[in-house]
XYZ file of N, CA and C in Angstrom:
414
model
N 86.308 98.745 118.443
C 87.747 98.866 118.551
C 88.082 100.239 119.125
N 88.762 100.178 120.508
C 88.927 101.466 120.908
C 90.440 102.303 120.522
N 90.554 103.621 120.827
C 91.548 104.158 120.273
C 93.198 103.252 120.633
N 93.497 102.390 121.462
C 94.939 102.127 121.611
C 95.136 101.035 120.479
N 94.037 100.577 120.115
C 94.063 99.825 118.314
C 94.657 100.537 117.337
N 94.139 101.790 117.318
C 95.005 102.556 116.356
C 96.518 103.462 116.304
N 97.284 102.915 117.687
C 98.396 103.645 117.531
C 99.233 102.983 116.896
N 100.265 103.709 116.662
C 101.704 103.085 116.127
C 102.462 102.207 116.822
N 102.370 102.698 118.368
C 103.219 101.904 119.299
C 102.003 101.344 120.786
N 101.340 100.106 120.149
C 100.317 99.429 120.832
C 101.039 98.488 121.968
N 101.981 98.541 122.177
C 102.634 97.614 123.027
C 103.112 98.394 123.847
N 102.858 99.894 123.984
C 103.579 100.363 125.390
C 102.307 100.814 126.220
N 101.249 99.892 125.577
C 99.926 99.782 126.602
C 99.782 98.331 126.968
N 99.825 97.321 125.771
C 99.577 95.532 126.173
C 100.882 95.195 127.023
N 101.820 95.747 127.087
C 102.886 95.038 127.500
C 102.354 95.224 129.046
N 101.469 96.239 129.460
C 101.283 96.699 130.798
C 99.779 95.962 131.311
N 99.105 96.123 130.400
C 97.649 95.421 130.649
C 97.393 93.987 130.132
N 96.399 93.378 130.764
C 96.030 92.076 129.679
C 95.048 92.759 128.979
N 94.328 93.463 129.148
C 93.624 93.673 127.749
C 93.698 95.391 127.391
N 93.616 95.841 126.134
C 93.539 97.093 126.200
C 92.490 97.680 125.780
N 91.271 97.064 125.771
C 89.819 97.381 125.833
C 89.458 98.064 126.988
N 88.551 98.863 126.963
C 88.036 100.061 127.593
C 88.872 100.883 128.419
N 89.809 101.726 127.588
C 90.633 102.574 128.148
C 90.415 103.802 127.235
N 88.887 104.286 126.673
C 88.693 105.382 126.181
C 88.308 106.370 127.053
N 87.901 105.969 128.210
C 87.394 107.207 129.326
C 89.190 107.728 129.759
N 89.450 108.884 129.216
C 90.217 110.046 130.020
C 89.815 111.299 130.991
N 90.913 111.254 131.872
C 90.626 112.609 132.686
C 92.080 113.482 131.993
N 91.819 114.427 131.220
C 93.104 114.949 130.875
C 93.434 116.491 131.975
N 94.651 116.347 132.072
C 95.223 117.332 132.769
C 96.020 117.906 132.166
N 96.445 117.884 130.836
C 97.410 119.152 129.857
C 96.927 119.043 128.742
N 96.316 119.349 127.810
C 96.910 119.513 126.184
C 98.264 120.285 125.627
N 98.923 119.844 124.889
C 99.710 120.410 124.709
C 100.175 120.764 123.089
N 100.461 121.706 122.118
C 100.443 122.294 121.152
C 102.218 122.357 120.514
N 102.442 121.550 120.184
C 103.914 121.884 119.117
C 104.058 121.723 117.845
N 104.229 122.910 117.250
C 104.751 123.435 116.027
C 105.252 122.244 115.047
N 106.211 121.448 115.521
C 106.897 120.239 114.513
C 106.163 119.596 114.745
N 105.740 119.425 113.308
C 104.599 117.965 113.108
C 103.465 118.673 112.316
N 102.565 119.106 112.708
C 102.233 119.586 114.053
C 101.601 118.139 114.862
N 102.265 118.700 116.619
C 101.892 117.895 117.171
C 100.790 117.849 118.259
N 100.031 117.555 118.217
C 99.120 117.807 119.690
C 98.848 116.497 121.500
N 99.737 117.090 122.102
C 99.847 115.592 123.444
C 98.940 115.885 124.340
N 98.094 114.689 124.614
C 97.319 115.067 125.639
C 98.249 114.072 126.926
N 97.981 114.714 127.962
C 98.517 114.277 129.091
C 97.563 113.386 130.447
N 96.899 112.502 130.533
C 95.589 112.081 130.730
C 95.779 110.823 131.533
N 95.097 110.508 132.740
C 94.908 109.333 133.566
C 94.087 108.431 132.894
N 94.820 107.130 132.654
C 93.921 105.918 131.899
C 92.155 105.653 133.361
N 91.420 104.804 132.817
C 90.757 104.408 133.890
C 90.773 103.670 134.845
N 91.941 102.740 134.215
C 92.174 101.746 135.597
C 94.043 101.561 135.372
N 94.146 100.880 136.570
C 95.555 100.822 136.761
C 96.475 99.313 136.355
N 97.094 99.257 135.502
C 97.663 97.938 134.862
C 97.460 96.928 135.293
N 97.588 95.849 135.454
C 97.877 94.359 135.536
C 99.052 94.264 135.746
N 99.987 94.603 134.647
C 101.560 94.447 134.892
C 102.109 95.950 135.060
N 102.239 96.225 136.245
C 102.772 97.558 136.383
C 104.257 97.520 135.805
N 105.245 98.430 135.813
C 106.267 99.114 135.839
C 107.317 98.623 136.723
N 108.304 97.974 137.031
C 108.963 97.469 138.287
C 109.652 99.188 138.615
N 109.800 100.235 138.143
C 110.434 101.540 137.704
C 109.261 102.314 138.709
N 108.271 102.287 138.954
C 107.093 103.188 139.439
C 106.789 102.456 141.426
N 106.385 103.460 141.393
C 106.459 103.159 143.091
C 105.411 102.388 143.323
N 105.821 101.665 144.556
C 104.999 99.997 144.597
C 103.886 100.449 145.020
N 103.439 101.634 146.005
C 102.135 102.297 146.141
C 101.995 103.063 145.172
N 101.959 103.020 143.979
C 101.339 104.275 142.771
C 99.973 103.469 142.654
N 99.040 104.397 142.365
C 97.392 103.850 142.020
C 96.752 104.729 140.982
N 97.921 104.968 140.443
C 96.689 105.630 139.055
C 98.040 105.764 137.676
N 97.488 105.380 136.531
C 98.930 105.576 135.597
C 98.155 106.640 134.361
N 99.565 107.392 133.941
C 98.736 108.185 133.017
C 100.098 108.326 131.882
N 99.320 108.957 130.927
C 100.011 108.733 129.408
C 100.116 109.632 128.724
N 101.110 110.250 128.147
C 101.509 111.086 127.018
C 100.565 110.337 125.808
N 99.415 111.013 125.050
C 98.947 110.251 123.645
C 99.370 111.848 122.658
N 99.945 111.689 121.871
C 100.763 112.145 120.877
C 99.586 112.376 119.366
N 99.334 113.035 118.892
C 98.485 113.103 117.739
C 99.545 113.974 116.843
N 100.366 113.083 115.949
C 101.137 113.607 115.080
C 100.728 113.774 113.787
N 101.140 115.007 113.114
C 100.501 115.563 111.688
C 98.939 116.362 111.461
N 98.763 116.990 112.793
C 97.197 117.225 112.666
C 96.950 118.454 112.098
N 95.758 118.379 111.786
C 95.103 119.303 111.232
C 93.473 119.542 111.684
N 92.845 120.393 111.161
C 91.762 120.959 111.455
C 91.213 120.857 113.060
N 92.346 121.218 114.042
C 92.450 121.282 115.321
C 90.828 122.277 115.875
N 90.585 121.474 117.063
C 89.333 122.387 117.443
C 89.389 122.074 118.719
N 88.759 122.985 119.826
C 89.507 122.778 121.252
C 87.946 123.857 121.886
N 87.636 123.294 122.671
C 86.246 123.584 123.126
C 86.477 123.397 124.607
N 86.522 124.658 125.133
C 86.100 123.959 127.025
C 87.705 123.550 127.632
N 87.698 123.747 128.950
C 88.655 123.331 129.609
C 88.613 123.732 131.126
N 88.201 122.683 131.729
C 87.961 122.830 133.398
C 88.661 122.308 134.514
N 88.748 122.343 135.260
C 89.784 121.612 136.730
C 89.055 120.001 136.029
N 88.034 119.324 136.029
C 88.190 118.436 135.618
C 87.536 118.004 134.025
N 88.726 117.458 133.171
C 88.503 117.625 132.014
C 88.584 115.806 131.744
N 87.152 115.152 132.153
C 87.123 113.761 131.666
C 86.277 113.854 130.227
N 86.676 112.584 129.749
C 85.931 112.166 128.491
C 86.429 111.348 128.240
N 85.347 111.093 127.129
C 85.589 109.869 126.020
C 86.377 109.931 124.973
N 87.286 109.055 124.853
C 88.223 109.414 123.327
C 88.050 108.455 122.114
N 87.798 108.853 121.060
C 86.994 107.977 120.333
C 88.288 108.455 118.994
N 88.564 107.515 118.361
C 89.420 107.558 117.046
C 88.630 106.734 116.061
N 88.967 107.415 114.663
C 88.315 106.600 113.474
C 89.325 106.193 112.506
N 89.785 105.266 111.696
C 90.577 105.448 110.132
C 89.886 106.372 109.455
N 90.778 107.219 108.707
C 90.260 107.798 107.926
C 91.299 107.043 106.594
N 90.931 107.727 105.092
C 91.571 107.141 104.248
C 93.560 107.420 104.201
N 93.368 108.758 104.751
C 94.440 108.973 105.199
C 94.945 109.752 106.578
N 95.170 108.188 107.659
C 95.053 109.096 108.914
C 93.853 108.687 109.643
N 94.156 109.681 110.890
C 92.639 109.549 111.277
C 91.894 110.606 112.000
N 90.773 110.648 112.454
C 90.054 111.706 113.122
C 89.863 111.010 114.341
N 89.849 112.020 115.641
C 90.165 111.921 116.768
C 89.315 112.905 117.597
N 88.675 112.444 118.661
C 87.516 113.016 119.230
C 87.638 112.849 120.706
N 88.074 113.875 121.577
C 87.921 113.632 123.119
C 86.411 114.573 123.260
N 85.652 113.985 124.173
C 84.190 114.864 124.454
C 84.072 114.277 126.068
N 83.712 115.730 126.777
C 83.330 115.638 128.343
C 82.476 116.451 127.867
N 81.773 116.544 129.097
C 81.287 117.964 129.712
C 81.621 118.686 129.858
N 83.338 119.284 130.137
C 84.087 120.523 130.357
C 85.061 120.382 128.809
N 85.115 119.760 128.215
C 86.133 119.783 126.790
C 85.645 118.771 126.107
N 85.778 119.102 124.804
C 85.929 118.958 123.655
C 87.016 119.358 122.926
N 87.527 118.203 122.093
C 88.999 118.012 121.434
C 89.296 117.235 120.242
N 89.066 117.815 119.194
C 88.851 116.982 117.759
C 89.736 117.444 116.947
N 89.761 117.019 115.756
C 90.868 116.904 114.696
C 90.762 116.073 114.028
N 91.832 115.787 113.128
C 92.587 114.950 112.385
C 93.970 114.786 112.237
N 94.622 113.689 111.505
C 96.140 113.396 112.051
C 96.629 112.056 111.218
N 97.985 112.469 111.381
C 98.470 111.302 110.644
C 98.619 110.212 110.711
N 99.091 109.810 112.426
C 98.970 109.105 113.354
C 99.047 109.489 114.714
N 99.331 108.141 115.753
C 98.684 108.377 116.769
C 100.070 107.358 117.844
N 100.559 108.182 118.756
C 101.447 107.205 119.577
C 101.449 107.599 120.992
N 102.025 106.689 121.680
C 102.477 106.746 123.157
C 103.766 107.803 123.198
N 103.780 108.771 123.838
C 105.045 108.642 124.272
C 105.827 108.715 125.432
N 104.933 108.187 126.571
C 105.041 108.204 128.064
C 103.939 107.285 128.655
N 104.686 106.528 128.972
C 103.695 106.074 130.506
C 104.242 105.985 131.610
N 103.402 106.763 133.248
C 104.032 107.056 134.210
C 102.881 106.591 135.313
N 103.339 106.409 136.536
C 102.541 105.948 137.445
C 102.688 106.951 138.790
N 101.802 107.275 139.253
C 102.000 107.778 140.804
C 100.508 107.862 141.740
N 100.774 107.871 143.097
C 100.040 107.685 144.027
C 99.293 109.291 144.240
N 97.703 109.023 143.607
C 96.794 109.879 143.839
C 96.467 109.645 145.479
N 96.673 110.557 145.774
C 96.598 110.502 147.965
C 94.910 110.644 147.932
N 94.234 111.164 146.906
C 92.920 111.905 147.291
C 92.384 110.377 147.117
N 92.708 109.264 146.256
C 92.492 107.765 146.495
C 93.097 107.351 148.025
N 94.284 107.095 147.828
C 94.863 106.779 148.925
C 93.609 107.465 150.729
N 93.843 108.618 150.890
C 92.467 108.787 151.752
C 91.229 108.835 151.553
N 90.592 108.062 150.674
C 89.293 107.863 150.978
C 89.116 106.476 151.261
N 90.914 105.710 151.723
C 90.623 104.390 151.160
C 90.435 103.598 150.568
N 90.981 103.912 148.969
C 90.191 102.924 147.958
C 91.670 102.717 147.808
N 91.395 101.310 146.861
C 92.748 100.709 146.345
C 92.933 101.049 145.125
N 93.901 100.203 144.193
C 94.457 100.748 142.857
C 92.714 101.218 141.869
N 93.042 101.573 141.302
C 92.017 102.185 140.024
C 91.921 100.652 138.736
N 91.470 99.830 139.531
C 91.693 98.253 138.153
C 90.160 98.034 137.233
């Protein structure tokens, strides 16, 4: 069971995909740190690109990426951070909450938390796809 099993708001991923299995590989491009909550957002390109896109997102977009929200955390740990910061994101239940694990080669990103939500999904046209010729990211 991969991490979009365990959010709060699992439908602002199925409503877009038919399945939401293997969408633990991230490339993240922000972490982000706020005080209320505490909250920690990673900002991160899924691996492939919906099934049911967005009628809202541009009809050439080929890559979608997501606000994931880790609300209530604690024992924050943050390892590494490079121009490209892919990995695996792996979530567990815990008895209360859960523990949460991004691991690349350039970062590492663990914790724990109360829960776990969406709070963005956005689409746009990676050109460095677009010129090499490849099509959407599916």
């Amino acid at each position: 069971m991969g991490w979009p099993h365990c959010l709060m708001n699992p439908e602002a991923l199925s409503r877009l995909f038919n399945s939401i299995e293997e969408l633990d590989s991230l490339n993240v491009f922000e972490v982000s740190l706020k005080r209320d909550g505490p909250v920690v957002a990673l900002r991160a390109d899924l691996p492939r690109f919906p099934e049911h896109p967005s009628r809202r997102w541009p009809p050439e977009a080929n890559r979608v990426q997501v606000w994931i929200e880790f609300i209530g955390v604690e024992a924050l740990s943050l390892t590494g951070f490079d121009k490209d910061n892919s990995g695996n994101l792996e979530v567990a239940p815990m008895q209360a909450g859960y523990s949460f694990m991004l691991r690349g080669p350039a970062i590492v990103l663990s914790g724990q938390c109360e829960c776990i939500r969406i709070a963005g999904v956005s689409a746009y046209i990676d050109e460095e796809t677009v010129n090499n010729g490849m099509e959407r990211t599916r």
